XYZ file of C-alpha atoms in Angstrom:
562
model
C 25.284 -142.186 -94.828
C 23.234 -139.010 -94.128
C 25.037 -135.704 -93.719
C 25.239 -134.391 -90.160
C 24.051 -130.788 -89.820
C 26.465 -128.400 -88.179
C 25.312 -127.950 -84.565
C 25.965 -124.205 -84.745
C 24.705 -121.570 -87.203
C 26.913 -121.126 -90.256
C 27.859 -117.823 -91.893
C 26.892 -118.294 -95.546
C 27.800 -114.849 -96.899
C 29.360 -111.768 -95.393
C 30.007 -109.966 -93.285
C 29.557 -106.952 -95.547
C 30.419 -103.599 -94.008
C 27.889 -101.229 -95.579
C 26.864 -97.757 -94.374
C 29.528 -96.083 -92.210
C 29.323 -92.536 -90.858
C 31.354 -90.836 -88.090
C 29.458 -92.574 -85.261
C 27.744 -95.696 -86.682
C 28.012 -98.589 -89.104
C 25.827 -101.370 -90.488
C 27.016 -104.951 -91.014
C 25.070 -107.377 -93.238
C 25.224 -111.196 -93.094
C 23.495 -114.264 -94.500
C 23.269 -117.355 -92.262
C 22.065 -120.916 -92.734
C 19.329 -120.746 -90.062
C 17.604 -118.370 -87.651
C 19.984 -117.013 -85.024
C 21.186 -113.926 -83.180
C 24.042 -112.022 -84.822
C 26.433 -110.024 -82.633
C 28.956 -107.394 -83.755
C 30.844 -105.294 -81.176
C 28.226 -106.066 -78.549
C 25.270 -105.050 -80.746
C 22.814 -107.751 -81.722
C 20.192 -108.399 -84.384
C 17.866 -111.335 -85.013
C 17.886 -112.804 -88.490
C 14.867 -112.422 -90.758
C 13.735 -114.975 -93.333
C 13.185 -114.443 -97.073
C 12.376 -117.421 -99.249
C 13.842 -119.831 -96.716
C 17.117 -117.872 -96.484
C 18.198 -116.000 -93.357
C 19.718 -112.519 -93.143
C 20.557 -109.883 -90.578
C 21.609 -106.251 -90.577
C 23.401 -105.224 -87.400
C 23.449 -101.503 -86.593
C 26.592 -100.601 -84.625
C 26.273 -97.199 -82.938
C 28.251 -94.995 -80.519
C 31.491 -95.253 -82.470
C 34.114 -92.496 -82.243
C 34.671 -90.198 -85.257
C 37.970 -90.891 -86.971
C 38.398 -94.209 -85.137
C 39.435 -97.684 -86.294
C 37.743 -100.618 -84.550
C 38.475 -104.276 -85.396
C 35.374 -106.461 -85.154
C 34.255 -110.067 -85.048
C 30.927 -111.683 -85.925
C 29.222 -114.117 -83.551
C 26.201 -116.262 -84.342
C 24.419 -117.373 -81.158
C 27.606 -116.465 -79.233
C 29.848 -118.609 -81.468
C 32.546 -116.677 -83.328
C 32.301 -117.260 -87.080
C 34.340 -114.309 -88.388
C 37.181 -113.909 -89.018
C 37.718 -117.471 -90.241
C 40.215 -119.659 -88.453
C 43.698 -119.430 -89.978
C 42.783 -116.366 -92.057
C 45.786 -114.790 -93.753
C 44.064 -111.426 -94.138
C 44.313 -108.529 -91.685
C 41.455 -108.212 -89.186
C 38.224 -106.741 -90.513
C 37.648 -103.316 -89.042
C 35.296 -100.335 -89.053
C 37.034 -97.033 -89.804
C 34.757 -94.056 -89.308
C 35.000 -90.745 -91.140
C 36.542 -87.787 -89.386
C 40.220 -88.694 -89.385
C 43.123 -86.790 -90.900
C 44.594 -87.338 -94.347
C 43.175 -88.008 -97.773
C 39.894 -89.806 -98.472
C 40.192 -92.718 -100.924
C 37.310 -94.162 -102.916
C 37.688 -97.376 -104.953
C 35.092 -97.847 -107.679
C 34.072 -99.935 -110.679
C 31.258 -102.016 -112.124
C 30.313 -105.215 -113.922
C 31.554 -108.276 -112.007
C 30.684 -111.585 -113.625
C 30.992 -114.188 -110.872
C 33.908 -115.360 -108.773
C 36.968 -116.389 -110.850
C 36.952 -119.973 -109.526
C 33.530 -120.487 -111.152
C 34.507 -119.118 -114.577
C 35.907 -121.445 -117.244
C 39.322 -120.613 -118.681
C 37.959 -120.794 -122.232
C 35.735 -117.760 -121.557
C 38.771 -115.516 -122.068
C 38.164 -113.272 -119.051
C 41.232 -111.629 -117.450
C 41.955 -111.878 -113.718
C 39.318 -110.378 -111.408
C 40.315 -106.802 -110.576
C 38.496 -106.972 -107.210
C 40.390 -110.092 -106.166
C 43.675 -108.541 -107.244
C 42.835 -105.267 -105.504
C 41.944 -107.036 -102.253
C 45.260 -108.923 -102.321
C 47.156 -105.704 -103.054
C 45.692 -103.590 -100.269
C 45.856 -106.435 -97.734
C 49.641 -106.281 -98.130
C 49.735 -102.493 -97.644
C 49.698 -100.396 -94.477
C 46.153 -99.643 -93.354
C 46.499 -95.925 -94.051
C 46.759 -96.816 -97.758
C 43.448 -98.702 -97.778
C 40.426 -97.069 -99.392
C 37.823 -95.451 -97.164
C 34.920 -96.463 -99.387
C 34.053 -98.875 -102.195
C 31.485 -97.804 -104.805
C 30.018 -100.561 -107.012
C 28.216 -99.053 -109.988
C 26.045 -101.868 -111.281
C 25.982 -105.466 -112.481
C 27.107 -106.999 -109.190
C 25.504 -110.205 -110.564
C 24.466 -111.314 -114.055
C 20.969 -112.792 -114.211
C 21.206 -113.442 -117.949
C 24.850 -114.535 -118.352
C 25.521 -117.609 -116.247
C 28.571 -119.696 -115.488
C 28.666 -123.353 -116.525
C 28.264 -124.382 -112.883
C 25.147 -122.281 -112.384
C 23.629 -123.550 -115.633
C 24.078 -127.108 -114.379
C 22.615 -126.184 -110.987
C 19.574 -124.609 -112.680
C 19.034 -127.685 -114.827
C 19.061 -129.990 -111.790
C 16.794 -127.685 -109.799
C 14.280 -127.426 -112.605
C 14.299 -131.153 -113.190
C 13.353 -131.634 -109.553
C 10.434 -129.232 -110.123
C 9.390 -131.317 -113.136
C 9.471 -128.356 -115.513
C 10.950 -124.937 -115.969
C 9.344 -122.430 -113.582
C 6.817 -120.327 -115.533
C 8.589 -121.079 -118.831
C 11.769 -119.341 -117.684
C 14.590 -119.037 -120.238
C 16.886 -122.064 -120.063
C 20.083 -120.178 -119.236
C 18.783 -117.277 -117.148
C 17.613 -117.148 -113.544
C 13.868 -117.185 -112.908
C 13.100 -116.325 -109.282
C 14.451 -115.270 -105.899
C 15.886 -118.697 -105.056
C 17.925 -118.713 -108.244
C 19.147 -115.175 -107.570
C 20.542 -116.311 -104.214
C 22.808 -118.669 -106.160
C 24.244 -115.708 -108.104
C 25.127 -113.754 -104.966
C 26.671 -116.825 -103.349
C 28.727 -117.353 -106.488
C 29.849 -113.725 -106.660
C 30.581 -112.922 -103.002
C 32.102 -116.180 -101.702
C 35.751 -116.035 -102.721
C 38.079 -115.200 -99.792
C 39.632 -112.056 -101.279
C 36.371 -110.303 -102.071
C 34.777 -111.560 -98.872
C 37.533 -109.911 -96.840
C 37.410 -106.733 -98.937
C 33.641 -106.360 -98.443
C 34.002 -107.036 -94.710
C 36.577 -104.255 -94.324
C 35.768 -101.434 -96.769
C 32.261 -99.903 -96.519
C 30.431 -100.437 -99.800
C 27.797 -98.428 -101.657
C 25.954 -100.168 -104.507
C 23.455 -99.505 -107.290
C 22.002 -101.857 -109.894
C 22.292 -101.824 -113.666
C 20.506 -103.868 -116.300
C 22.106 -107.299 -115.870
C 20.854 -107.619 -112.299
C 17.476 -108.011 -114.048
C 18.041 -108.542 -117.782
C 20.077 -106.939 -120.553
C 18.553 -103.636 -121.756
C 16.243 -103.388 -118.726
C 13.832 -100.475 -119.317
C 15.412 -99.429 -122.606
C 12.096 -98.125 -123.972
C 8.328 -98.443 -123.787
C 8.419 -100.881 -126.723
C 11.001 -103.047 -124.959
C 8.930 -103.029 -121.791
C 5.694 -103.999 -123.575
C 7.482 -106.942 -125.163
C 9.134 -108.287 -122.021
C 6.159 -107.818 -119.709
C 4.128 -109.943 -122.100
C 6.359 -112.939 -121.354
C 4.946 -115.499 -118.898
C 8.217 -115.665 -116.954
C 8.751 -111.918 -116.479
C 6.692 -111.408 -113.294
C 8.746 -113.919 -111.309
C 11.972 -112.624 -112.842
C 11.478 -108.949 -111.978
C 10.082 -109.885 -108.569
C 13.059 -112.112 -107.782
C 15.469 -109.490 -109.080
C 14.051 -106.594 -107.078
C 13.536 -108.637 -103.890
C 17.091 -109.949 -104.033
C 18.440 -106.464 -104.784
C 16.550 -105.063 -101.783
C 17.926 -107.787 -99.503
C 21.500 -108.088 -100.759
C 22.262 -104.511 -101.858
C 19.700 -101.794 -101.115
C 19.238 -102.500 -97.406
C 22.891 -101.784 -96.749
C 22.753 -98.519 -98.699
C 20.511 -97.000 -96.030
C 21.714 -95.054 -92.983
C 20.411 -95.956 -89.512
C 18.105 -92.929 -89.706
C 16.770 -94.047 -93.095
C 16.258 -97.564 -91.763
C 14.179 -96.124 -88.932
C 11.914 -94.463 -91.489
C 11.770 -97.321 -93.994
C 8.304 -98.886 -93.816
C 9.343 -102.202 -95.372
C 12.293 -102.649 -93.016
C 10.234 -101.665 -89.992
C 7.517 -104.156 -91.011
C 10.135 -106.915 -91.150
C 11.527 -105.936 -87.756
C 7.966 -105.999 -86.405
C 7.326 -109.580 -87.465
C 7.053 -111.849 -84.401
C 10.013 -114.126 -83.781
C 9.515 -117.397 -85.619
C 6.770 -115.927 -87.812
C 6.283 -116.488 -91.505
C 8.685 -115.699 -94.295
C 9.005 -112.033 -95.384
C 9.152 -112.969 -99.069
C 5.414 -112.333 -99.780
C 5.722 -108.833 -98.275
C 8.840 -108.114 -100.347
C 7.221 -109.484 -103.506
C 4.382 -106.993 -103.020
C 6.973 -104.225 -102.594
C 8.720 -105.372 -105.785
C 5.470 -105.474 -107.780
C 4.685 -101.905 -106.714
C 8.226 -100.750 -107.476
C 8.052 -102.196 -110.987
C 4.546 -100.933 -111.790
C 4.853 -97.598 -109.940
C 8.531 -96.554 -109.854
C 7.709 -93.528 -107.686
C 6.644 -95.887 -104.863
C 10.301 -96.430 -103.883
C 13.488 -94.410 -104.218
C 16.557 -96.521 -104.933
C 18.760 -93.395 -105.168
C 20.530 -92.291 -101.969
C 23.223 -90.048 -100.488
C 26.508 -90.801 -98.711
C 28.089 -88.176 -96.422
C 31.890 -88.502 -96.312
C 33.159 -85.474 -94.439
C 34.072 -82.838 -97.027
C 32.941 -85.159 -99.832
C 29.404 -86.112 -100.856
C 28.138 -89.008 -103.010
C 24.695 -88.763 -104.618
C 23.888 -92.161 -106.129
C 21.314 -92.017 -108.936
C 19.153 -94.956 -109.982
C 19.381 -94.781 -113.783
C 17.365 -97.976 -114.457
C 14.237 -98.609 -112.389
C 12.840 -95.084 -112.217
C 12.808 -94.237 -115.919
C 9.872 -92.570 -117.638
C 9.483 -94.414 -120.968
C 6.705 -92.509 -122.735
C 8.312 -91.898 -126.151
C 7.205 -88.254 -126.163
C 8.448 -87.581 -122.620
C 11.401 -89.873 -121.923
C 13.288 -89.230 -118.683
C 16.087 -91.069 -116.916
C 14.262 -90.409 -113.625
C 10.918 -88.722 -113.065
C 10.600 -85.053 -112.139
C 10.059 -85.688 -108.420
C 13.257 -87.729 -108.176
C 15.225 -85.223 -110.225
C 13.994 -82.481 -107.884
C 15.306 -84.606 -105.006
C 18.678 -85.016 -106.767
C 19.012 -81.288 -107.414
C 18.051 -80.486 -103.822
C 20.717 -82.927 -102.578
C 23.302 -81.192 -104.794
C 22.361 -77.737 -103.481
C 22.436 -79.017 -99.902
C 25.944 -80.418 -100.453
C 27.158 -77.028 -101.679
C 25.438 -75.256 -98.804
C 27.281 -77.555 -96.388
C 30.635 -76.697 -97.983
C 31.682 -79.965 -99.638
C 34.984 -79.922 -101.487
C 34.098 -82.702 -103.940
C 30.597 -83.491 -105.201
C 30.358 -87.031 -106.568
C 27.488 -88.278 -108.718
C 27.195 -92.047 -109.030
C 25.219 -93.438 -111.977
C 25.677 -96.845 -113.560
C 25.437 -95.382 -117.076
C 27.996 -92.803 -118.291
C 26.735 -89.250 -118.632
C 29.455 -88.066 -121.052
C 30.050 -90.644 -123.806
C 32.458 -90.582 -126.740
C 31.205 -87.821 -129.036
C 30.260 -90.063 -131.972
C 28.259 -92.408 -129.757
C 26.541 -89.474 -128.054
C 25.522 -88.169 -131.487
C 24.206 -91.599 -132.561
C 22.030 -91.790 -129.452
C 20.667 -88.272 -130.076
C 19.987 -89.191 -133.731
C 18.199 -92.375 -132.754
C 16.102 -90.717 -130.041
C 14.992 -88.016 -132.494
C 13.853 -90.616 -135.034
C 11.980 -92.573 -132.374
C 10.136 -89.504 -131.152
C 9.367 -88.043 -134.596
C 8.252 -91.298 -136.225
C 6.743 -93.113 -133.254
C 4.175 -95.681 -134.384
C 5.302 -95.583 -138.049
C 7.745 -97.785 -139.926
C 10.698 -95.411 -139.471
C 10.021 -95.352 -135.737
C 9.835 -99.143 -135.578
C 13.141 -99.394 -137.445
C 14.738 -96.843 -135.115
C 13.503 -98.872 -132.128
C 15.115 -102.022 -133.525
C 18.396 -100.124 -133.910
C 18.079 -98.753 -130.365
C 17.649 -102.197 -128.846
C 20.275 -103.918 -131.009
C 22.949 -101.274 -130.328
C 22.063 -100.539 -126.658
C 21.393 -96.876 -127.381
C 19.926 -96.092 -123.971
C 22.474 -94.087 -122.006
C 21.961 -90.540 -120.703
C 22.436 -89.220 -124.248
C 19.347 -91.182 -125.337
C 17.300 -89.330 -122.696
C 18.222 -85.884 -123.968
C 16.063 -83.869 -121.546
C 17.614 -85.683 -118.578
C 21.130 -85.360 -120.037
C 20.716 -81.602 -120.338
C 19.043 -81.271 -116.938
C 21.910 -83.054 -115.213
C 24.281 -80.794 -117.136
C 22.448 -77.688 -115.944
C 22.487 -78.921 -112.351
C 26.222 -79.678 -112.445
C 27.212 -76.434 -114.150
C 25.046 -74.469 -111.718
C 26.984 -76.041 -108.844
C 30.296 -75.555 -110.647
C 29.600 -71.836 -111.218
C 28.956 -71.313 -107.525
C 25.325 -70.310 -108.037
C 24.295 -71.999 -104.767
C 27.322 -71.036 -102.685
C 31.049 -71.579 -102.910
C 31.731 -74.051 -105.705
C 33.372 -77.353 -104.783
C 36.776 -78.087 -106.279
C 35.314 -80.857 -108.454
C 32.019 -82.313 -109.573
C 32.745 -85.931 -110.523
C 30.407 -88.325 -112.340
C 31.368 -91.966 -111.666
C 29.951 -94.617 -114.006
C 30.439 -98.109 -115.413
C 28.502 -100.305 -117.877
C 30.521 -99.897 -121.087
C 33.338 -102.422 -120.423
C 36.246 -100.028 -120.696
C 37.621 -97.024 -118.809
C 38.116 -93.414 -119.766
C 38.180 -89.912 -118.302
C 36.526 -86.878 -119.876
C 36.214 -83.266 -118.731
C 33.558 -80.654 -119.430
C 35.162 -77.691 -121.235
C 32.069 -75.688 -122.204
C 30.621 -73.639 -120.622
C 33.952 -72.046 -119.858
C 32.963 -69.986 -116.815
C 33.036 -72.797 -114.238
C 34.807 -72.459 -110.900
C 34.784 -76.231 -110.344
C 36.168 -78.868 -112.686
C 33.548 -81.318 -113.964
C 34.747 -84.815 -114.910
C 33.237 -88.050 -116.184
C 35.162 -91.069 -114.840
C 34.098 -94.444 -116.234
C 35.505 -97.768 -114.976
C 34.198 -101.118 -116.217
C 34.459 -104.109 -115.934
C 35.766 -105.440 -112.653
C 35.532 -109.010 -113.935
C 34.281 -109.517 -117.473
C 35.527 -108.758 -120.949
C 35.037 -106.297 -123.790
C 34.204 -108.081 -127.062
C 36.278 -106.977 -130.046
C 33.440 -104.888 -131.597
C 33.136 -102.878 -128.361
C 36.875 -102.214 -128.333
C 36.796 -101.029 -131.925
C 33.580 -99.039 -131.514
C 34.709 -97.085 -128.470
C 38.134 -96.335 -129.918
C 36.492 -95.002 -133.068
C 33.848 -93.178 -131.012
C 36.415 -90.658 -129.754
C 37.937 -90.051 -133.199
C 37.497 -86.708 -134.935
C 36.239 -88.181 -138.215
C 33.629 -90.379 -136.499
C 32.440 -87.421 -134.458
C 32.124 -85.257 -137.565
C 30.198 -87.951 -139.425
C 27.793 -88.808 -136.596
C 27.130 -85.169 -135.677
C 26.283 -84.510 -139.333
C 23.867 -87.441 -139.219
C 22.242 -86.008 -136.080
C 21.936 -82.565 -137.693
C 20.317 -84.153 -140.753
C 17.340 -85.252 -138.636
C 17.366 -81.934 -136.723
C 18.392 -83.500 -133.421
C 18.754 -80.795 -130.792
C 22.502 -80.184 -130.215
C 23.856 -79.993 -126.695
C 25.104 -76.718 -125.259
C 27.836 -78.704 -123.493
C 31.264 -79.610 -124.813
C 33.645 -82.150 -123.319
C 37.045 -83.595 -124.151
C 38.590 -86.986 -123.487
C 41.445 -86.712 -121.007
C 42.541 -90.364 -120.883
C 41.655 -93.735 -122.361
C 40.064 -95.835 -123.551
C 41.595 -98.595 -121.398
C 40.535 -102.238 -121.668
C 40.953 -105.302 -119.454
C 39.575 -105.771 -115.959
C 40.054 -102.622 -113.939
C 39.434 -100.732 -110.733
C 39.561 -96.989 -110.236
C 40.533 -94.922 -107.205
C 39.762 -91.353 -106.293
C 42.224 -89.748 -103.917
C 40.642 -86.640 -102.382
C 42.722 -84.393 -100.141
C 41.340 -80.973 -99.316
C 40.597 -79.377 -102.677
C 42.981 -81.608 -104.610
C 41.829 -84.771 -106.380
C 43.479 -87.550 -108.387
C 42.123 -90.408 -110.490
C 44.183 -93.605 -110.381
C 43.368 -96.577 -112.642
C 44.775 -100.104 -112.402
C 44.184 -102.945 -114.859
C 44.624 -106.717 -115.181
C 44.908 -108.348 -118.597
C 44.923 -111.899 -119.956
C 48.077 -113.608 -118.730
C 48.714 -110.833 -116.201
C 46.925 -111.597 -112.920
C 48.350 -108.659 -110.955
C 47.023 -105.129 -111.170
C 49.118 -102.744 -113.226
C 48.679 -99.016 -112.717
C 48.023 -97.339 -116.067
C 46.928 -93.859 -114.996
C 47.471 -91.330 -112.216
C 45.754 -88.146 -113.355
C 45.158 -84.939 -111.393
C 41.520 -83.808 -111.435
C 42.038 -80.654 -109.375
C 44.897 -79.158 -107.406
C 44.915 -77.089 -104.242
C 44.508 -73.457 -105.165
C 42.219 -74.120 -108.139
C 38.746 -72.624 -107.996
C 37.447 -70.155 -105.424
C 39.186 -69.886 -102.086
């Protein structure tokens, strides 16, 4: 008997509450067909990409410091909140109210728990547990923002269910698309499966509908080690399947993540978004246009800026793309090119000029690593540069790729430039120093806190806060390696190795303040005036509820300049 299609449009994913400022908000949805989406009386028509339908509703004329519950209607039929929902109503809370500002953050979420086999040994999802915890709390305890620092989906590590789905899909095609790897996604359509798998469970769906989210990609949204080096890139771009893979990855990232990172003003000036809005109703799919955008972005990283800024009252987030915009010339490696770094530094100076109390840098990869690992990356980079094209250089490249030596420390010029920019802000060289300059990161499948202690003439405290994963695991070698990486003897040994090849030492010195912590975890920043705290909660195997393991002051009122 044939299935009967629902007579009304269906909400497939979302709503996701994305950019929120004192007077406006954006709400993202995916639907099963073309329709009109309504939120708080504001409407948007869906647009089509690869046969899938999306909308971004811009809600304006909100009151600063207000809380407004909302519903989602598709063609005038209410589809959110779901019938019989046990969660509190989704709402938009704008900046400008009294009290502290709370930011939840983390990275690396491998699929919804219901899709993950028990034998994979992954602890309970920290995002699910966090959603359940805050839903039971008074609303004034909820976070004001959620910052997701990479690997929202895993294109190269698939659940058993997705592997089976891929096999059936590819059998229907008669062959693997463009010789795609058997157990990795190949194109935009297959990426849509990953987002559906990751964002469908009720807890996370409610959380993303209620807390405004800011996102950035890391390597697994494309492939492990994405843009590690010029040698890596030459090898992967020579594969027949790569063009569809990077196109599908960047198009899906633009649709599912990047679009919601933009403010209404940025949307007005975004040529790609305006071209989509200008397509006649019922016109062709926007996928070819977005594929062209993706091809340009991959070949000419300067053609698009994935980095962005969030304004949160007295607090400012500058999110840095530390993957797509890299310069990979072995003699001139940079985490981002000079034009983008100029933009980052200008955004930092502007934040100080506007009197922010806490400057927050988001980057998927940690800036301050354990000392021994930092020294290994400096050692390896020096060998690659000095012996490029010779056998020692080729061996160093193999080590770099095998050990994932491609964090900020492996781009030494960029590491030092970010350090100079942060210490300049922290000294008050551009105006009154903020109370803190905080670098939030993920990637490394454990959590720790470190603080910059040299130079010693800073008026602001500079911290590295790393939280990862939200839902994954840390293999035993990673646990051992990162515990050893902070040890004094490992630091002494690796720094001696770096000196032996005349690697340029850093002028900066930092100390671990807490960690390493393992398990699935979520961090919180609690910012109140010039005071700041870092709170970390963890789930472990056999323990599905979050357990708080850290509540650490980062700055107290009265510290720094008045």
